Short mmCIF file of C-alpha atoms and ligand atoms in Angstrom, two decimals:
data_model
loop_
_atom_site.label_atom_id
_atom_site.label_comp_id
_atom_site.label_asym_id
_atom_site.label_seq_id
_atom_site.Cartn_x
_atom_site.Cartn_y
_atom_site.Cartn_z
CA MET N 1045 0.00 0.00 0.00
CA GLY N 1046 1.18 3.49 -0.77
CA ILE N 1047 2.42 6.01 1.77
CA VAL N 1048 -0.08 8.70 2.75
CA SER N 1049 0.31 12.02 0.94
CA PRO N 1050 0.10 14.71 3.64
CA GLY N 1051 -3.07 16.77 3.21
CA PHE N 1052 -4.33 14.85 0.18
CA ARG N 1053 -8.09 14.50 0.06
CA ARG N 1054 -10.04 12.45 -2.37
CA ARG N 1055 -12.02 14.54 -4.88
CA ARG N 1056 -13.38 11.90 -7.15
CA ARG N 1057 -16.18 9.64 -6.02
CA ASP N 1058 -16.06 6.60 -8.21
CA ASP N 1059 -16.82 4.26 -5.29
CA ASP N 1060 -20.06 2.88 -6.68
CA VAL N 1061 -18.08 1.30 -9.52
CA GLN N 1062 -15.25 -1.17 -9.41
CA LEU N 1063 -12.29 0.05 -11.48
CA PRO N 1064 -8.98 -1.68 -12.16
CA PRO N 1065 -6.17 -0.52 -9.81
CA GLY N 1066 -4.79 2.96 -10.55
CA GLN N 1067 -7.59 3.87 -12.97
CA TYR N 1068 -9.99 6.81 -12.70
CA LEU N 1069 -13.34 7.34 -14.34
CA THR N 1070 -13.79 9.74 -17.27
CA GLU N 1071 -16.84 10.84 -19.17
CA ASP N 1072 -14.77 12.23 -22.07
CA PHE N 1073 -13.18 10.06 -24.68
CA PRO N 1074 -9.48 10.95 -24.54
CA VAL N 1075 -7.15 10.00 -27.38
CA LEU N 1076 -3.82 8.22 -27.27
CA SER N 1077 -1.82 7.78 -30.46
CA ALA N 1078 1.85 7.78 -31.25
CA GLY N 1079 1.51 9.96 -34.34
CA PRO N 1080 -0.96 11.67 -36.67
CA THR N 1081 -4.33 10.23 -37.56
CA PRO N 1082 -4.15 8.48 -40.95
CA ASN N 1083 -6.69 9.18 -43.66
CA ILE N 1084 -7.96 5.92 -45.16
CA PRO N 1085 -10.32 5.99 -48.18
CA LEU N 1086 -12.99 3.29 -47.85
CA ASP N 1087 -12.66 2.14 -51.46
CA ARG N 1088 -9.08 1.15 -50.73
CA TRP N 1089 -9.70 -0.20 -47.22
CA GLU N 1090 -9.29 -3.90 -46.60
CA PHE N 1091 -8.84 -6.20 -43.66
CA VAL N 1092 -6.48 -9.15 -44.07
CA ILE N 1093 -5.86 -12.11 -41.81
CA ALA N 1094 -2.61 -13.86 -42.77
CA SER N 1095 -1.95 -17.28 -41.30
CA GLU N 1096 1.46 -18.59 -40.27
CA THR N 1097 1.64 -20.54 -43.55
CA GLY N 1098 1.13 -17.35 -45.56
CA GLN N 1099 -2.46 -17.96 -46.53
CA GLU N 1100 -4.49 -14.74 -46.66
CA TYR N 1101 -8.15 -14.07 -45.95
CA ARG N 1102 -9.41 -10.66 -47.16
CA TRP N 1103 -12.45 -8.47 -46.66
CA THR N 1104 -13.21 -5.21 -48.44
CA TRP N 1105 -15.16 -2.49 -46.64
CA ASP N 1106 -18.42 -3.56 -48.29
CA GLU N 1107 -17.80 -7.20 -47.48
CA LEU N 1108 -17.21 -6.37 -43.83
CA GLN N 1109 -20.45 -4.36 -43.69
CA GLU N 1110 -22.39 -7.30 -45.09
CA LEU N 1111 -21.32 -9.65 -42.31
CA PRO N 1112 -23.65 -10.04 -39.32
CA ALA N 1113 -22.81 -7.34 -36.79
CA GLU N 1114 -22.77 -7.42 -33.01
CA GLU N 1115 -23.29 -4.50 -30.65
CA PRO N 1116 -21.02 -4.95 -27.65
CA THR N 1117 -21.35 -2.58 -24.67
CA VAL N 1118 -18.10 -2.71 -22.75
CA ASP N 1119 -15.86 -0.89 -20.27
CA ILE N 1120 -12.53 0.37 -21.62
CA HIS N 1121 -9.33 1.04 -19.70
CA CYS N 1122 -6.46 3.15 -21.06
CA VAL N 1123 -2.93 2.71 -19.74
CA THR N 1124 -2.74 6.52 -19.30
CA LYS N 1125 -5.14 5.85 -16.37
CA TRP N 1126 -8.63 6.73 -17.58
CA SER N 1127 -11.46 4.23 -17.71
CA LYS N 1128 -14.75 4.73 -19.49
CA LEU N 1129 -17.73 2.58 -18.66
CA GLY N 1130 -20.55 1.28 -20.82
CA THR N 1131 -19.22 2.28 -24.24
CA SER N 1132 -21.27 0.86 -27.10
CA TRP N 1133 -19.87 -0.28 -30.41
CA ARG N 1134 -20.99 -2.03 -33.56
CA GLY N 1135 -18.85 -4.40 -35.56
CA VAL N 1136 -17.99 -7.94 -36.49
CA SER N 1137 -16.84 -10.56 -34.02
CA LEU N 1138 -13.39 -11.98 -34.64
CA ASP N 1139 -14.86 -15.42 -34.05
CA LEU N 1140 -16.75 -14.94 -37.29
CA LEU N 1141 -13.73 -13.62 -39.20
CA MET N 1142 -11.56 -16.45 -37.91
CA GLU N 1143 -14.17 -19.13 -38.67
CA ASP N 1144 -12.61 -20.38 -41.91
CA VAL N 1145 -9.01 -19.53 -41.07
CA GLU N 1146 -6.79 -22.58 -40.79
CA THR N 1147 -4.18 -22.03 -38.15
CA THR N 1148 -2.36 -23.55 -35.22
CA ALA N 1149 -0.72 -20.24 -34.29
CA ASP N 1150 -0.74 -19.06 -30.68
CA TYR N 1151 -0.13 -15.37 -31.32
CA ALA N 1152 -1.39 -12.52 -33.45
CA LEU N 1153 0.31 -9.27 -34.41
CA ALA N 1154 -2.29 -6.67 -35.35
CA HIS N 1155 -1.18 -4.20 -38.05
CA SER N 1156 -2.68 -0.79 -38.66
CA TYR N 1157 -2.76 1.77 -41.43
CA GLY N 1158 -0.02 4.22 -40.44
CA GLY N 1159 2.32 1.44 -39.28
CA TYR N 1160 1.11 0.79 -35.73
CA THR N 1161 1.33 -2.78 -34.41
CA THR N 1162 0.29 -4.59 -31.23
CA ASN N 1163 0.68 -8.22 -30.18
CA LEU N 1164 -1.85 -10.49 -28.49
CA PRO N 1165 -2.25 -14.18 -27.76
CA LEU N 1166 -4.70 -15.48 -30.37
CA GLU N 1167 -6.99 -16.87 -27.66
CA ASP N 1168 -7.58 -13.31 -26.41
CA LEU N 1169 -9.16 -12.51 -29.78
CA LEU N 1170 -11.57 -15.45 -29.72
CA ASP N 1171 -14.61 -16.64 -27.75
CA GLY N 1172 -16.56 -13.39 -27.87
CA LYS N 1173 -13.69 -11.30 -26.53
CA ALA N 1174 -12.80 -9.19 -29.60
CA TRP N 1175 -14.35 -7.38 -32.56
CA ILE N 1176 -13.50 -5.27 -35.59
CA VAL N 1177 -15.74 -2.25 -34.88
CA TYR N 1178 -16.80 0.59 -37.18
CA GLU N 1179 -19.47 2.37 -35.13
CA TYR N 1180 -19.23 4.07 -31.75
CA GLU N 1181 -22.33 5.17 -29.82
CA GLY N 1182 -24.51 4.87 -32.92
CA SER N 1183 -22.32 6.91 -35.28
CA GLU N 1184 -19.53 5.99 -37.64
CA LEU N 1185 -16.22 5.69 -35.79
CA ALA N 1186 -14.34 9.01 -35.89
CA PRO N 1187 -10.81 8.91 -37.39
CA GLN N 1188 -9.11 10.06 -34.17
CA HIS N 1189 -10.74 7.15 -32.35
CA GLY N 1190 -9.56 4.67 -34.95
CA GLY N 1191 -12.04 4.96 -37.82
CA PRO N 1192 -12.91 3.65 -40.28
CA ALA N 1193 -12.42 0.49 -38.19
CA ARG N 1194 -10.48 -0.55 -35.13
CA LEU N 1195 -9.86 -3.66 -33.14
CA LEU N 1196 -11.81 -3.82 -29.86
CA VAL N 1197 -10.35 -6.05 -27.14
CA PRO N 1198 -11.82 -4.48 -24.01
CA HIS N 1199 -10.44 -6.92 -21.44
CA LEU N 1200 -6.91 -5.65 -22.13
CA TYR N 1201 -5.54 -2.07 -21.88
CA PHE N 1202 -6.92 -0.05 -24.74
CA TRP N 1203 -3.64 0.22 -26.68
CA LYS N 1204 -4.25 -3.43 -27.63
CA SER N 1205 -7.44 -2.30 -29.41
CA ALA N 1206 -5.46 -1.17 -32.46
CA LYS N 1207 -6.92 1.87 -34.21
CA TRP N 1208 -7.10 1.96 -38.04
CA VAL N 1209 -6.67 -1.79 -38.07
CA ARG N 1210 -5.60 -3.33 -41.37
CA GLY N 1211 -4.97 -6.94 -40.52
CA LEU N 1212 -3.73 -9.72 -38.29
CA GLN N 1213 -0.57 -11.71 -38.80
CA LEU N 1214 -0.94 -15.08 -37.07
CA GLN N 1215 2.30 -16.59 -35.85
CA GLU N 1216 3.70 -19.29 -33.63
CA PHE N 1217 5.89 -16.92 -31.62
CA ASP N 1218 5.13 -13.73 -29.72
CA GLU N 1219 6.56 -10.69 -31.54
CA LEU N 1220 6.40 -7.41 -29.64
CA GLY N 1221 4.29 -4.62 -31.12
CA PHE N 1222 4.86 -0.87 -31.10
CA TRP N 1223 4.25 0.09 -27.44
CA GLU N 1224 5.29 -3.35 -26.22
CA SER N 1225 8.78 -2.81 -27.64
CA VAL N 1226 9.24 0.57 -25.90
CA GLY N 1227 8.59 -0.52 -22.34
CA TYR N 1228 4.88 -1.33 -22.14
CA HIS N 1229 3.65 -4.70 -20.92
CA ASP N 1230 3.54 -7.66 -23.28
CA TYR N 1231 0.02 -8.74 -22.22
CA GLY N 1232 -1.60 -5.67 -20.59
CA ASP N 1233 -4.27 -6.94 -18.19
CA PRO N 1234 -5.71 -3.84 -16.44
CA TRP N 1235 -7.01 -5.86 -13.47
CA ARG N 1236 -3.46 -7.02 -12.73
CA GLU N 1237 -2.17 -3.49 -13.52
CA GLN N 1238 0.20 -4.77 -16.21
CA ARG N 1239 1.13 -1.33 -17.56
CA TYR N 1240 4.85 -1.60 -18.10
CA ALA N 1241 7.28 -4.42 -18.86
CA GLY N 1242 7.94 -6.36 -15.67
CA ASP N 1243 4.63 -5.40 -13.99
CA MET J 651 11.91 -10.11 -18.70
CA SER J 652 12.54 -6.51 -17.71
CA PRO J 653 12.64 -5.59 -14.04
CA ARG J 654 9.48 -4.02 -12.70
CA LEU J 655 9.41 -0.23 -12.44
CA GLU J 656 9.26 0.14 -8.66
CA TRP J 657 7.39 2.82 -6.78
CA ARG J 658 9.90 5.17 -5.19
CA VAL J 659 9.39 7.75 -2.48
CA ALA J 660 10.44 11.21 -3.67
CA THR J 661 10.78 14.28 -1.46
CA LEU J 662 9.93 17.80 -2.54
CA ALA J 663 13.15 19.80 -2.32
CA GLY J 664 11.92 23.07 -3.80
CA VAL J 665 9.53 24.71 -6.25
CA ARG J 666 9.69 27.29 -9.05
CA GLN J 667 6.66 29.26 -10.11
CA GLU J 668 6.54 29.16 -13.93
CA THR J 669 3.25 30.93 -14.62
CA PRO J 670 0.42 32.06 -12.32
CA THR J 671 -1.00 28.52 -12.61
CA ALA J 672 2.02 26.27 -13.24
CA LEU J 673 4.65 25.14 -10.79
CA THR J 674 7.90 23.25 -11.23
CA LEU J 675 8.50 20.64 -8.53
CA LEU J 676 12.13 19.82 -7.72
CA LEU J 677 12.12 16.30 -6.34
CA ASP J 678 14.81 14.17 -4.78
CA VAL J 679 14.40 10.53 -5.71
CA PRO J 680 17.03 8.30 -4.08
CA GLY J 681 18.35 5.74 -6.55
CA TRP J 682 16.76 7.38 -9.60
CA PRO J 683 17.96 5.33 -12.61
CA GLY J 684 18.12 8.25 -15.07
CA HIS J 685 15.95 8.94 -18.13
CA VAL J 686 15.82 10.18 -21.69
CA PRO J 687 14.25 13.59 -22.52
CA GLY J 688 10.58 13.15 -23.39
CA GLN J 689 9.86 10.40 -20.88
CA HIS J 690 7.38 10.75 -18.03
CA VAL J 691 6.71 9.40 -14.55
CA ASP J 692 3.57 8.14 -12.86
CA VAL J 693 2.74 9.93 -9.62
CA ARG J 694 0.61 8.21 -6.99
CA LEU J 695 -1.26 9.99 -4.19
CA THR J 696 -2.86 8.14 -1.28
CA ASP J 697 -5.24 9.54 1.35
CA GLU J 698 -5.71 8.46 4.95
CA ASP J 699 -8.52 6.05 4.03
CA GLY J 700 -6.22 4.21 1.64
CA TYR J 701 -7.78 5.67 -1.51
CA SER J 702 -5.08 6.24 -4.08
CA THR J 703 -4.94 7.67 -7.58
CA GLN J 704 -2.29 8.05 -10.27
CA ARG J 705 -1.48 10.58 -13.00
CA SER J 706 1.37 10.93 -15.50
CA TYR J 707 3.76 13.91 -15.51
CA SER J 708 6.55 14.54 -17.97
CA LEU J 709 10.12 14.95 -16.82
CA ALA J 710 10.96 18.61 -17.45
CA ALA J 711 14.75 18.34 -17.39
CA PRO J 712 17.38 15.77 -18.32
CA ALA J 713 18.58 13.33 -15.69
CA ASP J 714 20.67 14.92 -12.94
CA GLY J 715 21.60 12.32 -10.36
CA ASP J 716 18.74 11.85 -7.91
CA ARG J 717 17.11 15.18 -8.83
CA VAL J 718 14.01 15.11 -11.00
CA GLU J 719 11.91 18.08 -12.20
CA LEU J 720 8.22 18.05 -13.06
CA THR J 721 6.13 21.02 -14.16
CA VAL J 722 2.48 20.79 -13.20
CA GLN J 723 -0.26 22.94 -14.68
CA ARG J 724 -3.08 23.50 -12.20
CA VAL J 725 -6.33 22.18 -13.70
CA LYS J 726 -9.38 23.74 -12.03
CA GLY J 727 -11.03 21.12 -9.84
CA GLY J 728 -8.28 18.63 -10.71
CA GLU J 729 -7.75 16.03 -8.03
CA VAL J 730 -4.01 15.60 -8.45
CA SER J 731 -2.80 18.83 -10.07
CA GLU J 732 -4.48 21.02 -7.44
CA TYR J 733 -2.89 18.97 -4.67
CA LEU J 734 0.56 19.17 -6.25
CA THR J 735 0.37 22.92 -6.88
CA ASP J 736 -1.52 24.03 -3.72
CA THR J 737 -0.97 21.60 -0.84
CA PHE J 738 2.21 19.63 -1.53
CA SER J 739 5.00 21.36 0.44
CA VAL J 740 8.78 21.27 0.64
CA GLY J 741 9.81 18.22 2.68
CA ASP J 742 6.66 16.24 1.83
CA PRO J 743 6.96 12.75 0.33
CA VAL J 744 5.27 11.59 -2.87
CA GLU J 745 5.37 8.26 -4.66
CA LEU J 746 6.45 8.00 -8.26
CA ARG J 747 7.67 5.41 -10.70
CA GLY J 748 9.43 5.62 -14.01
CA PRO J 749 10.87 6.56 -16.34
CA VAL J 750 8.08 5.58 -18.72
CA GLY J 751 7.84 5.83 -22.49
CA GLY J 752 10.42 5.08 -25.13
CA TRP J 753 8.82 6.62 -28.23
CA PHE J 754 8.23 10.30 -27.53
CA VAL J 755 11.93 10.83 -26.81
CA TRP J 756 14.89 12.65 -28.33
CA HIS J 757 18.41 11.29 -28.02
CA PRO J 758 21.09 14.02 -27.90
CA SER J 759 23.21 11.97 -30.32
CA ARG J 760 20.70 12.70 -33.11
CA THR J 761 21.67 15.42 -35.55
CA ALA J 762 18.56 15.71 -37.76
CA PRO J 763 16.52 18.94 -37.54
CA VAL J 764 13.85 18.93 -34.85
CA LEU J 765 10.53 20.74 -34.75
CA LEU J 766 8.89 21.03 -31.34
CA VAL J 767 5.27 22.18 -31.19
CA ALA J 768 3.71 22.67 -27.76
CA GLY J 769 0.29 23.70 -26.56
CA GLY J 770 0.32 25.10 -23.02
CA SER J 771 1.85 22.62 -20.56
CA GLY J 772 2.72 20.40 -23.53
CA ILE J 773 6.03 22.25 -23.49
CA VAL J 774 7.22 20.24 -20.48
CA PRO J 775 8.75 17.18 -22.23
CA LEU J 776 9.96 19.42 -25.08
CA MET J 777 11.79 21.61 -22.55
CA ALA J 778 13.61 18.50 -21.37
CA MET J 779 14.79 18.04 -24.98
CA ILE J 780 15.92 21.68 -25.25
CA ARG J 781 17.79 21.38 -21.95
CA ALA J 782 19.37 18.07 -22.97
CA ARG J 783 20.52 19.67 -26.24
CA ARG J 784 22.29 22.39 -24.26
CA GLN J 785 23.81 19.94 -21.81
CA ALA J 786 25.17 17.76 -24.63
CA ARG J 787 26.36 20.84 -26.60
CA SER J 788 24.40 19.43 -29.49
CA ARG J 789 24.19 21.50 -32.66
CA ALA J 790 21.08 19.74 -33.97
CA PRO J 791 18.89 22.47 -35.53
CA PHE J 792 15.94 22.99 -33.16
CA ARG J 793 12.79 25.03 -33.60
CA LEU J 794 10.15 25.40 -30.91
CA ILE J 795 6.66 26.77 -31.53
CA HIS J 796 4.81 27.32 -28.27
CA SER J 797 1.11 28.12 -28.29
CA VAL J 798 -0.10 29.87 -25.12
CA ARG J 799 -3.19 31.83 -24.17
CA SER J 800 -1.53 35.07 -23.14
CA PRO J 801 1.93 36.47 -22.38
CA SER J 802 1.61 35.54 -18.68
CA ASP J 803 1.19 31.86 -19.65
CA GLN J 804 4.71 31.55 -21.03
CA TYR J 805 6.60 28.79 -19.29
CA TYR J 806 10.35 28.99 -18.70
CA ALA J 807 10.29 32.50 -20.24
CA SER J 808 13.64 33.89 -19.11
CA GLU J 809 15.49 30.60 -19.63
CA LEU J 810 14.16 30.36 -23.18
CA ARG J 811 15.10 33.99 -23.89
CA ARG J 812 18.65 33.30 -22.75
CA ALA J 813 18.76 30.06 -24.71
CA THR J 814 17.86 31.70 -28.04
CA ARG J 815 20.54 34.32 -27.43
CA ASP J 816 23.32 31.96 -26.34
CA GLU J 817 22.68 28.68 -28.10
CA GLY J 818 23.30 28.57 -31.85
CA GLY J 819 20.71 26.78 -33.91
CA LEU J 820 17.76 27.13 -31.53
CA ASP J 821 14.78 29.22 -32.68
CA ILE J 822 11.74 29.87 -30.55
CA ALA J 823 8.39 31.32 -31.58
CA THR J 824 5.43 31.96 -29.31
CA VAL J 825 1.92 32.16 -30.72
CA TYR J 826 -0.91 33.58 -28.62
CA THR J 827 -4.46 32.27 -28.73
CA ARG J 828 -6.34 34.78 -26.50
CA SER J 829 -4.27 37.91 -26.02
CA ALA J 830 -0.99 38.88 -27.67
CA PRO J 831 1.64 41.30 -26.33
CA THR J 832 1.01 44.91 -27.35
CA GLY J 833 2.50 45.72 -30.72
CA SER J 834 2.59 42.12 -31.96
CA ALA J 835 1.72 41.80 -35.65
CA ARG J 836 -0.11 38.49 -35.33
CA PRO J 837 -3.62 38.80 -33.87
CA PRO J 838 -4.44 36.24 -31.18
CA ARG J 839 -5.81 33.07 -32.74
CA ARG J 840 -5.33 29.34 -32.68
CA ILE J 841 -2.24 27.90 -34.32
CA GLY J 842 -2.66 27.24 -38.04
CA PRO J 843 -0.80 26.16 -41.20
CA ALA J 844 0.69 29.64 -41.68
CA ASP J 845 2.33 29.51 -38.23
CA LEU J 846 3.72 26.04 -38.81
CA GLU J 847 5.08 27.09 -42.21
CA LEU J 848 6.57 30.33 -40.97
CA TYR J 849 8.18 29.04 -37.78
CA GLY J 850 8.68 25.36 -38.61
CA TRP J 851 10.98 23.55 -41.04
CA PRO J 852 10.06 22.83 -44.65
CA PRO J 853 9.18 19.13 -45.09
CA GLN J 854 12.19 18.78 -47.46
CA PHE J 855 14.47 19.26 -44.43
CA GLU J 856 12.96 16.07 -43.04
CA PRO J 857 12.69 17.24 -39.44
CA THR J 858 11.56 14.96 -36.65
CA CYS J 859 8.44 16.64 -35.27
CA TYR J 860 7.37 16.35 -31.63
CA VAL J 861 3.86 17.61 -30.90
CA CYS J 862 2.57 17.76 -27.33
CA GLY J 863 -0.37 19.29 -25.51
CA PRO J 864 -4.11 18.87 -25.08
CA THR J 865 -5.70 16.25 -27.31
CA GLY J 866 -7.46 18.68 -29.66
CA PHE J 867 -4.31 20.74 -30.13
CA VAL J 868 -2.17 17.72 -30.93
CA GLU J 869 -4.76 16.35 -33.33
CA LYS J 870 -4.95 19.62 -35.24
CA VAL J 871 -1.20 20.32 -35.39
CA ALA J 872 -0.29 16.76 -36.41
CA ASN J 873 -2.90 16.79 -39.19
CA THR J 874 -1.72 20.21 -40.37
CA LEU J 875 1.90 19.03 -40.51
CA VAL J 876 0.84 16.05 -42.63
CA GLY J 877 -1.12 18.44 -44.86
CA LEU J 878 2.01 20.58 -45.29
CA GLY J 879 3.86 17.51 -46.59
CA HIS J 880 5.61 16.14 -43.51
CA ASP J 881 5.99 12.37 -43.49
CA PRO J 882 3.62 11.01 -40.80
CA ARG J 883 6.35 8.60 -39.71
CA ARG J 884 8.46 11.56 -38.60
CA ILE J 885 5.70 13.06 -36.44
CA ARG J 886 5.60 11.92 -32.81
CA THR J 887 2.76 12.94 -30.58
CA GLU J 888 1.94 12.99 -26.87
CA ARG J 889 -1.56 13.89 -25.72
CA PHE J 890 -1.94 15.25 -22.20
CA GLY J 891 -5.64 15.44 -21.67
CA PRO J 892 -9.15 15.88 -22.88
CA THR J 893 -9.58 19.64 -22.87
CA GLY J 894 -7.65 22.88 -22.81
CA ASP J 895 -6.55 25.41 -25.37
C1 FAD Z 92 1.97 11.06 -20.84
C2 FAD Z 92 1.36 12.23 -20.10
C3 FAD Z 92 2.19 13.25 -19.65
C4 FAD Z 92 1.67 14.34 -18.96
N1 FAD Z 92 2.51 15.34 -18.56
C5 FAD Z 92 2.01 16.40 -17.90
C6 FAD Z 92 2.89 17.46 -17.47
O1 FAD Z 92 4.10 17.43 -17.67
N2 FAD Z 92 2.33 18.52 -16.82
C7 FAD Z 92 0.97 18.59 -16.56
O2 FAD Z 92 0.54 19.58 -15.95
N3 FAD Z 92 0.13 17.60 -16.97
C8 FAD Z 92 0.62 16.51 -17.61
N4 FAD Z 92 -0.24 15.50 -18.00
C9 FAD Z 92 -1.67 15.57 -17.58
C10 FAD Z 92 -1.81 14.99 -16.17
O3 FAD Z 92 -1.52 13.60 -16.19
C11 FAD Z 92 -3.23 15.11 -15.58
O4 FAD Z 92 -4.16 14.63 -16.51
C12 FAD Z 92 -3.60 16.53 -15.23
O5 FAD Z 92 -2.68 17.05 -14.26
C13 FAD Z 92 -5.02 16.61 -14.66
O6 FAD Z 92 -5.14 15.75 -13.54
P1 FAD Z 92 -6.05 16.18 -12.27
O7 FAD Z 92 -6.08 15.02 -11.34
O8 FAD Z 92 -5.61 17.48 -11.74
O9 FAD Z 92 -7.49 16.39 -12.93
P2 FAD Z 92 -8.71 15.37 -12.90
O10 FAD Z 92 -9.26 15.32 -11.51
O11 FAD Z 92 -8.27 14.09 -13.53
O12 FAD Z 92 -9.70 16.09 -13.88
C14 FAD Z 92 -10.43 17.27 -13.49
C15 FAD Z 92 -11.06 17.90 -14.70
O13 FAD Z 92 -10.08 18.44 -15.56
C16 FAD Z 92 -10.14 17.85 -16.85
N5 FAD Z 92 -8.76 17.57 -17.27
C17 FAD Z 92 -8.06 16.43 -17.07
N6 FAD Z 92 -6.83 16.52 -17.59
C18 FAD Z 92 -6.71 17.74 -18.12
C19 FAD Z 92 -5.68 18.42 -18.81
N7 FAD Z 92 -4.48 17.86 -19.05
N8 FAD Z 92 -5.92 19.68 -19.22
C20 FAD Z 92 -7.12 20.26 -18.99
N9 FAD Z 92 -8.14 19.66 -18.37
C21 FAD Z 92 -7.95 18.42 -17.93
C22 FAD Z 92 -10.93 16.59 -16.69
O14 FAD Z 92 -11.67 16.29 -17.87
C23 FAD Z 92 -11.86 16.90 -15.54
O15 FAD Z 92 -13.02 17.54 -15.99
C24 FAD Z 92 0.27 14.41 -18.71
C25 FAD Z 92 -0.56 13.39 -19.16
C26 FAD Z 92 -0.04 12.31 -19.86
C27 FAD Z 92 -0.97 11.23 -20.34
#
């Protein structure tokens, strides 16, 4: 437990909700990105899952829209300490996208337009735990929040929910992504406060 | 496996008032491992009931033994920033851990031109870069564009004035969003493409651009730089918070 800060008094009253350690509640939707927001024309957009054998599975924007959508309402937790509760999204479950993919890989490296990457165990993308989303709170997903489409993996810190997602590379080994290779945690479970490497 | 970043107990050794609402905290952190300009720390406050909360603050100066500097802008009603600027006193302890972040950093061995664009307190990590440049006697061409509300909101004003006079290759421009000094040719307004063209580097010089400040500011400046022809891969951003100028 931390040492007491002399004279510090709690201002925020988030006690009716259970937040991961070190997180505070926000009503805004702050933004965290390493660089500028890319501009991605929909007629050139595609999402590609590449298996460890090199086989590729592709969806254009229109094809993605035609797939049955889900509307998850989830809590999100950013490593910069804010949490936002009850956010609602619309998109396609990764279970559906992975349905016909032949793989024995254990890991996925998500790639984004603009060059961003993040790594996850493949099992964290399956069983109703992850989506490719293109709507937020009933409107199309704004570019600064990852539009046209982003990965949504709400049980991990939000940097794992790659904005501007372009594809998944499935592989047998764990390859560190962008933030993971500059000191952030490999897995990023907010409930175990896995912010930084070694946590 | 990297070692865990441990919580350390720092002691406030002194303060410097930077603006009417921003304070630099001089902290002694025994065993501080050192850091690279641009990195930040996490600060943790705990009350008597055991409630604790964390925020990030950028390191304002390069590593100097056990001494670490943070500059905190007081946010009205802010749980942590009001404590740090109003209540926290010399001799008091505070917990912090770091350094954190290995992307929004500048290594003094780099020689490529650098463009720094700051909105308000977003200057803090960029000031660490300017100070590291001086310390390393680097000649890397540096330009800083600082957007502030009014002349009284200028951080590090006298140090930056001295730096432009004494340090070759460092240019500094201040743009005002609410009120400009009397006699200034530019009317107060938000930063725009003309400011970034006039005070920045042409994209052909291939500068590394560091943009820091409130989310909206960073979003706008980064997009404008891309629009002016800067390669997005050379633009690094750090967003401090939801609102602000
Ligand atoms: C990587 C990183 C580095 C940072 N470095 C610095 C730094 O060097 N100096 C510094 O002063 N701050 C810095 N910040 C911001 C800092 O972490 C806090 O968010 C800020 O001090 C407000 O915290 P608070 O507890 O006072 O306000 P809170 O109690 O969290 O919020 C109170 C109100 O203020 C609003 N608010 C929250 N943050 C800001 C903000 N940044 N600007 C304006 N309004 C806000 C909230 O929406 C809320 O309505 C940094 C943030 C990040 C993510």
